[in-house]
mmCIF file of C-alpha atoms in Angstrom:
data_model
loop_
_atom_site.group_PDB
_atom_site.id
_atom_site.type_symbol
_atom_site.label_atom_id
_atom_site.label_comp_id
_atom_site.label_asym_id
_atom_site.label_seq_id
_atom_site.Cartn_x
_atom_site.Cartn_y
_atom_site.Cartn_z
ATOM 1 C CA MET A 1 -82.938 -30.222 -20.573
ATOM 2 C CA THR A 2 -85.241 -27.490 -22.448
ATOM 3 C CA ARG A 3 -86.294 -26.110 -25.502
ATOM 4 C CA ILE A 4 -89.689 -23.865 -26.279
ATOM 5 C CA THR A 5 -91.463 -24.965 -28.645
ATOM 6 C CA ILE A 6 -93.898 -23.742 -31.477
ATOM 7 C CA PRO A 7 -96.303 -24.571 -33.345
ATOM 8 C CA LEU A 8 -95.473 -25.513 -37.131
ATOM 9 C CA LEU A 9 -97.971 -22.892 -38.077
ATOM 10 C CA CYS A 10 -96.484 -19.815 -36.312
ATOM 11 C CA ALA A 11 -92.429 -21.090 -37.466
ATOM 12 C CA LEU A 12 -93.926 -21.181 -40.587
ATOM 13 C CA THR A 13 -95.139 -17.183 -40.199
ATOM 14 C CA PHE A 14 -92.151 -17.041 -39.234
ATOM 15 C CA SER A 15 -90.363 -18.266 -41.579
ATOM 16 C CA ALA A 16 -92.470 -16.250 -44.033
ATOM 17 C CA ALA A 17 -91.417 -13.194 -42.541
ATOM 18 C CA PHE A 18 -87.814 -13.883 -43.782
ATOM 19 C CA GLY A 19 -89.124 -15.345 -47.123
ATOM 20 C CA LEU A 20 -87.628 -18.596 -46.918
ATOM 21 C CA ALA A 21 -89.507 -21.137 -45.309
ATOM 22 C CA ASP A 22 -90.828 -23.660 -48.409
ATOM 23 C CA ASP A 23 -94.069 -24.596 -48.231
ATOM 24 C CA ASP A 24 -93.913 -28.628 -48.290
ATOM 25 C CA LEU A 25 -91.114 -28.717 -45.653
ATOM 26 C CA GLU A 26 -91.738 -28.810 -41.584
ATOM 27 C CA VAL A 27 -90.164 -27.589 -38.997
ATOM 28 C CA LEU A 28 -88.446 -30.265 -37.879
ATOM 29 C CA TRP A 29 -86.461 -28.208 -34.892
ATOM 30 C CA GLU A 30 -86.070 -24.707 -33.925
ATOM 31 C CA TYR A 31 -84.350 -21.874 -31.221
ATOM 32 C CA PRO A 32 -85.545 -19.557 -33.576
ATOM 33 C CA TYR A 33 -83.872 -16.122 -33.116
ATOM 34 C CA ASP A 34 -85.246 -13.018 -31.409
ATOM 35 C CA PRO A 35 -82.929 -9.558 -31.417
ATOM 36 C CA VAL A 36 -84.337 -8.856 -27.635
ATOM 37 C CA LEU A 37 -83.125 -11.937 -26.286
ATOM 38 C CA MET A 38 -79.530 -12.245 -28.310
ATOM 39 C CA ASN A 39 -76.699 -12.267 -25.481
ATOM 40 C CA ARG A 40 -74.771 -14.656 -26.773
ATOM 41 C CA ALA A 41 -72.330 -15.169 -29.535
ATOM 42 C CA PHE A 42 -70.256 -17.967 -29.758
ATOM 43 C CA SER A 43 -67.356 -18.556 -31.593
ATOM 44 C CA SER A 44 -67.176 -20.713 -34.178
ATOM 45 C CA TRP A 45 -64.279 -21.403 -37.170
ATOM 46 C CA GLY A 46 -60.898 -22.570 -37.784
ATOM 47 C CA ARG A 47 -59.767 -23.401 -33.410
ATOM 48 C CA TYR A 48 -63.109 -22.730 -31.829
ATOM 49 C CA TYR A 49 -65.848 -25.392 -31.866
ATOM 50 C CA THR A 50 -69.685 -24.456 -30.562
ATOM 51 C CA GLN A 51 -72.517 -27.696 -30.305
ATOM 52 C CA ASP A 52 -75.638 -27.406 -29.832
ATOM 53 C CA ASP A 53 -78.528 -30.396 -29.639
ATOM 54 C CA PHE A 54 -81.410 -30.129 -30.485
ATOM 55 C CA ILE A 55 -84.703 -34.041 -30.873
ATOM 56 C CA LEU A 56 -85.329 -35.135 -33.838
ATOM 57 C CA GLU A 57 -88.772 -36.882 -33.133
ATOM 58 C CA ALA A 58 -89.571 -38.618 -35.951
ATOM 59 C CA ASP A 59 -86.172 -40.539 -38.658
ATOM 60 C CA SER A 60 -86.470 -36.968 -40.911
ATOM 61 C CA ARG A 61 -84.593 -35.521 -43.979
ATOM 62 C CA VAL A 62 -83.002 -32.273 -42.793
ATOM 63 C CA VAL A 63 -82.873 -30.229 -46.344
ATOM 64 C CA PHE A 64 -81.995 -26.471 -44.714
ATOM 65 C CA ILE A 65 -80.659 -24.890 -42.002
ATOM 66 C CA GLU A 66 -80.393 -21.684 -40.688
ATOM 67 C CA PHE A 67 -78.401 -20.308 -37.709
ATOM 68 C CA TRP A 68 -77.795 -16.624 -37.445
ATOM 69 C CA GLY A 69 -74.272 -14.813 -36.272
ATOM 70 C CA ILE A 70 -71.943 -11.775 -36.798
ATOM 71 C CA TYR A 71 -69.133 -11.439 -37.248
ATOM 72 C CA SER A 72 -66.813 -9.326 -34.424
ATOM 73 C CA PRO A 73 -64.502 -7.327 -36.219
ATOM 74 C CA ASP A 74 -67.205 -7.713 -39.142
ATOM 75 C CA ASP A 75 -65.875 -6.849 -43.104
ATOM 76 C CA ASP A 76 -66.859 -7.030 -46.433
ATOM 77 C CA TYR A 77 -65.352 -11.066 -46.335
ATOM 78 C CA HIS A 78 -67.838 -13.379 -45.400
ATOM 79 C CA PRO A 79 -69.700 -15.711 -46.293
ATOM 80 C CA GLN A 80 -67.306 -18.131 -46.151
ATOM 81 C CA PRO A 81 -67.929 -22.318 -47.113
ATOM 82 C CA PHE A 82 -69.710 -23.880 -43.162
ATOM 83 C CA TRP A 83 -68.837 -26.679 -41.677
ATOM 84 C CA ILE A 84 -71.816 -28.353 -40.836
ATOM 85 C CA ILE A 85 -71.569 -32.195 -38.696
ATOM 86 C CA PHE A 86 -74.049 -33.270 -37.076
ATOM 87 C CA ARG A 87 -72.898 -35.590 -34.202
ATOM 88 C CA TYR A 88 -74.637 -38.622 -31.546
ATOM 89 C CA ASP A 89 -74.926 -37.367 -28.482
ATOM 90 C CA HIS A 90 -71.908 -38.914 -25.582
ATOM 91 C CA TYR A 91 -73.718 -39.180 -22.420
ATOM 92 C CA GLY A 92 -75.699 -35.045 -22.674
ATOM 93 C CA MET A 93 -72.496 -34.504 -24.189
ATOM 94 C CA PRO A 94 -71.199 -34.414 -28.408
ATOM 95 C CA GLY A 95 -70.282 -37.489 -29.416
ATOM 96 C CA ARG A 96 -68.760 -39.136 -31.760
ATOM 97 C CA TYR A 97 -69.087 -37.423 -35.901
ATOM 98 C CA PHE A 98 -71.904 -38.742 -37.365
ATOM 99 C CA ASP A 99 -72.034 -36.858 -40.758
ATOM 100 C CA GLY A 100 -71.077 -34.142 -42.434
ATOM 101 C CA ALA A 101 -70.309 -31.819 -45.620
ATOM 102 C CA ARG A 102 -67.775 -28.372 -46.542
ATOM 103 C CA ILE A 103 -71.001 -26.419 -48.086
ATOM 104 C CA PRO A 104 -69.345 -24.161 -50.595
ATOM 105 C CA LEU A 105 -70.683 -20.340 -51.240
ATOM 106 C CA GLN A 106 -73.727 -21.824 -53.565
ATOM 107 C CA GLY A 107 -75.338 -23.905 -51.130
ATOM 108 C CA ILE A 108 -75.099 -20.274 -49.369
ATOM 109 C CA VAL A 109 -77.299 -17.320 -48.374
ATOM 110 C CA GLU A 110 -76.858 -14.804 -46.357
ATOM 111 C CA THR A 111 -78.973 -12.034 -45.292
ATOM 112 C CA ASP A 112 -78.177 -8.938 -42.910
ATOM 113 C CA THR A 113 -81.002 -8.852 -40.815
ATOM 114 C CA GLY A 114 -81.543 -5.759 -40.207
ATOM 115 C CA GLU A 115 -80.646 -5.801 -36.518
ATOM 116 C CA ASP A 116 -77.351 -5.926 -34.293
ATOM 117 C CA TYR A 117 -75.805 -6.851 -30.774
ATOM 118 C CA HIS A 118 -73.260 -4.323 -29.709
ATOM 119 C CA GLY A 119 -73.489 -2.385 -32.352
ATOM 120 C CA LYS A 120 -72.523 -6.014 -35.081
ATOM 121 C CA THR A 121 -74.588 -6.813 -37.559
ATOM 122 C CA VAL A 122 -76.544 -9.700 -37.387
ATOM 123 C CA TYR A 123 -76.565 -12.201 -40.353
ATOM 124 C CA HIS A 124 -79.032 -14.478 -41.364
ATOM 125 C CA TYR A 125 -78.373 -17.794 -42.874
ATOM 126 C CA ARG A 126 -79.888 -20.309 -44.687
ATOM 127 C CA ILE A 127 -77.708 -23.794 -45.704
ATOM 128 C CA ASP A 128 -79.099 -25.394 -48.996
ATOM 129 C CA LEU A 129 -79.443 -29.267 -48.895
ATOM 130 C CA SER A 130 -81.960 -29.927 -50.938
ATOM 131 C CA GLY A 131 -78.822 -31.673 -53.536
ATOM 132 C CA SER A 132 -78.171 -34.432 -51.095
ATOM 133 C CA PRO A 133 -81.027 -34.194 -47.689
ATOM 134 C CA MET A 134 -79.328 -35.901 -44.622
ATOM 135 C CA GLY A 135 -81.614 -38.727 -43.662
ATOM 136 C CA ILE A 136 -81.073 -38.966 -39.660
ATOM 137 C CA ASP A 137 -82.912 -41.199 -36.969
ATOM 138 C CA ALA A 138 -85.256 -39.788 -34.127
ATOM 139 C CA GLY A 139 -84.023 -38.860 -31.169
ATOM 140 C CA LEU A 140 -81.324 -36.511 -29.786
ATOM 141 C CA TRP A 141 -78.595 -35.312 -31.885
ATOM 142 C CA TRP A 142 -75.721 -32.416 -32.407
ATOM 143 C CA LEU A 143 -75.044 -29.662 -34.349
ATOM 144 C CA ASP A 144 -71.688 -28.283 -34.816
ATOM 145 C CA ILE A 145 -71.108 -25.395 -36.761
ATOM 146 C CA GLY A 146 -67.827 -23.992 -38.387
ATOM 147 C CA ALA A 147 -66.873 -20.466 -40.478
ATOM 148 C CA GLU A 148 -63.770 -20.696 -42.266
ATOM 149 C CA THR A 149 -63.754 -16.781 -42.670
ATOM 150 C CA GLU A 150 -62.502 -15.317 -38.745
ATOM 151 C CA ASN A 151 -64.270 -14.064 -36.164
ATOM 152 C CA PHE A 152 -67.855 -15.786 -37.201
ATOM 153 C CA LYS A 153 -70.265 -16.749 -33.757
ATOM 154 C CA TRP A 154 -72.449 -17.490 -34.058
ATOM 155 C CA GLY A 155 -75.644 -16.038 -32.071
ATOM 156 C CA GLY A 156 -77.761 -17.687 -29.038
ATOM 157 C CA ARG A 157 -78.876 -16.994 -25.615
ATOM 158 C CA GLY A 158 -77.542 -18.027 -22.535
ATOM 159 C CA GLN A 159 -79.575 -18.692 -18.767
ATOM 160 C CA THR A 160 -81.943 -20.339 -21.354
ATOM 161 C CA GLY A 161 -81.577 -24.133 -19.627
ATOM 162 C CA GLY A 162 -81.376 -25.473 -22.368
ATOM 163 C CA ILE A 163 -76.632 -27.606 -22.674
ATOM 164 C CA LEU A 164 -74.469 -25.746 -24.496
ATOM 165 C CA TYR A 165 -70.633 -26.539 -25.687
ATOM 166 C CA HIS A 166 -68.044 -24.515 -26.422
ATOM 167 C CA GLN A 167 -64.797 -25.403 -26.650
ATOM 168 C CA TYR A 168 -65.344 -28.698 -25.134
ATOM 169 C CA LEU A 169 -67.152 -26.628 -21.940
ATOM 170 C CA GLN A 170 -71.105 -26.614 -20.776
ATOM 171 C CA TYR A 171 -72.932 -23.381 -21.388
ATOM 172 C CA ASN A 172 -76.639 -23.099 -20.284
ATOM 173 C CA ALA A 173 -77.296 -21.572 -23.483
ATOM 174 C CA SER A 174 -78.365 -21.953 -26.856
ATOM 175 C CA ALA A 175 -77.303 -21.533 -30.139
ATOM 176 C CA TYR A 176 -80.849 -20.013 -32.345
ATOM 177 C CA PHE A 177 -81.185 -22.953 -34.944
ATOM 178 C CA ARG A 178 -83.746 -24.005 -37.152
ATOM 179 C CA LEU A 179 -84.322 -27.326 -39.025
ATOM 180 C CA LEU A 180 -86.785 -27.405 -42.059
ATOM 181 C CA GLY A 181 -87.019 -31.131 -43.822
ATOM 182 C CA THR A 182 -89.381 -34.126 -44.342
ATOM 183 C CA ARG A 183 -91.055 -36.957 -41.655
ATOM 184 C CA ASP A 184 -90.190 -40.121 -42.750
ATOM 185 C CA ASP A 185 -92.184 -43.001 -41.626
ATOM 186 C CA THR A 186 -90.364 -45.463 -42.353
ATOM 187 C CA ARG A 187 -86.843 -45.389 -41.239
ATOM 188 C CA VAL A 188 -84.322 -42.912 -42.817
ATOM 189 C CA GLU A 189 -80.657 -44.491 -43.966
ATOM 190 C CA ALA A 190 -77.402 -42.227 -42.546
ATOM 191 C CA ALA A 191 -77.815 -40.598 -46.569
ATOM 192 C CA SER A 192 -74.052 -39.767 -47.837
ATOM 193 C CA TRP A 193 -73.110 -36.442 -48.467
ATOM 194 C CA GLY A 194 -71.073 -36.818 -51.759
ATOM 195 C CA GLU A 195 -73.332 -35.658 -52.989
ATOM 196 C CA ILE A 196 -72.520 -31.650 -52.198
ATOM 197 C CA LYS A 197 -69.320 -32.030 -51.828
ATOM 198 C CA ALA A 198 -68.638 -33.809 -55.166
ATOM 199 C CA GLY A 199 -71.378 -31.260 -57.159
ATOM 200 C CA PHE A 200 -70.372 -27.620 -55.916
ATOM 201 C CA SER A 201 -67.424 -26.263 -56.791
ATOM 202 C CA ASP A 202 -65.632 -23.170 -55.571
#
């Protein structure tokens, strides 16, 4: 498995360009969006499943999740709620459910990047978990993102040396996403997302 590691200072500079980073948060993991190198987009809605792996070097609390994607065809009916699911690793592939939640509109910021992929606008998403950060132990994990609106595709890049699963098939690809939060010196207990699920209403 190959991933790009970028020094924290550079990562925060990248994020600041979008006006999204909080000074007190660390970049826990990232495969950052590159408009020049983006050459794949994987459907992630309804019956379509896309999962990508990530590594946490220390027990952490995830506060924000950022990712990039397109709609094909695009329309005015977005953003819509997303399902964010963390999965255990199972011998190098997505394993059983660890925790997750349906993120309502109040927890989602959609930004037009000004870039396009095959004529489709690329959107940047920031998912806010600050009301109930997700506690995850150090190790290898999988992120599963799904949109409730149809035709959402999670942007990424093929031929990276990474592993991504789409429709239960393995691809040599990496999806664009970032995890921001804090590292814990002590073991992180699995946090319930009850506050997120109960604290928002559509």
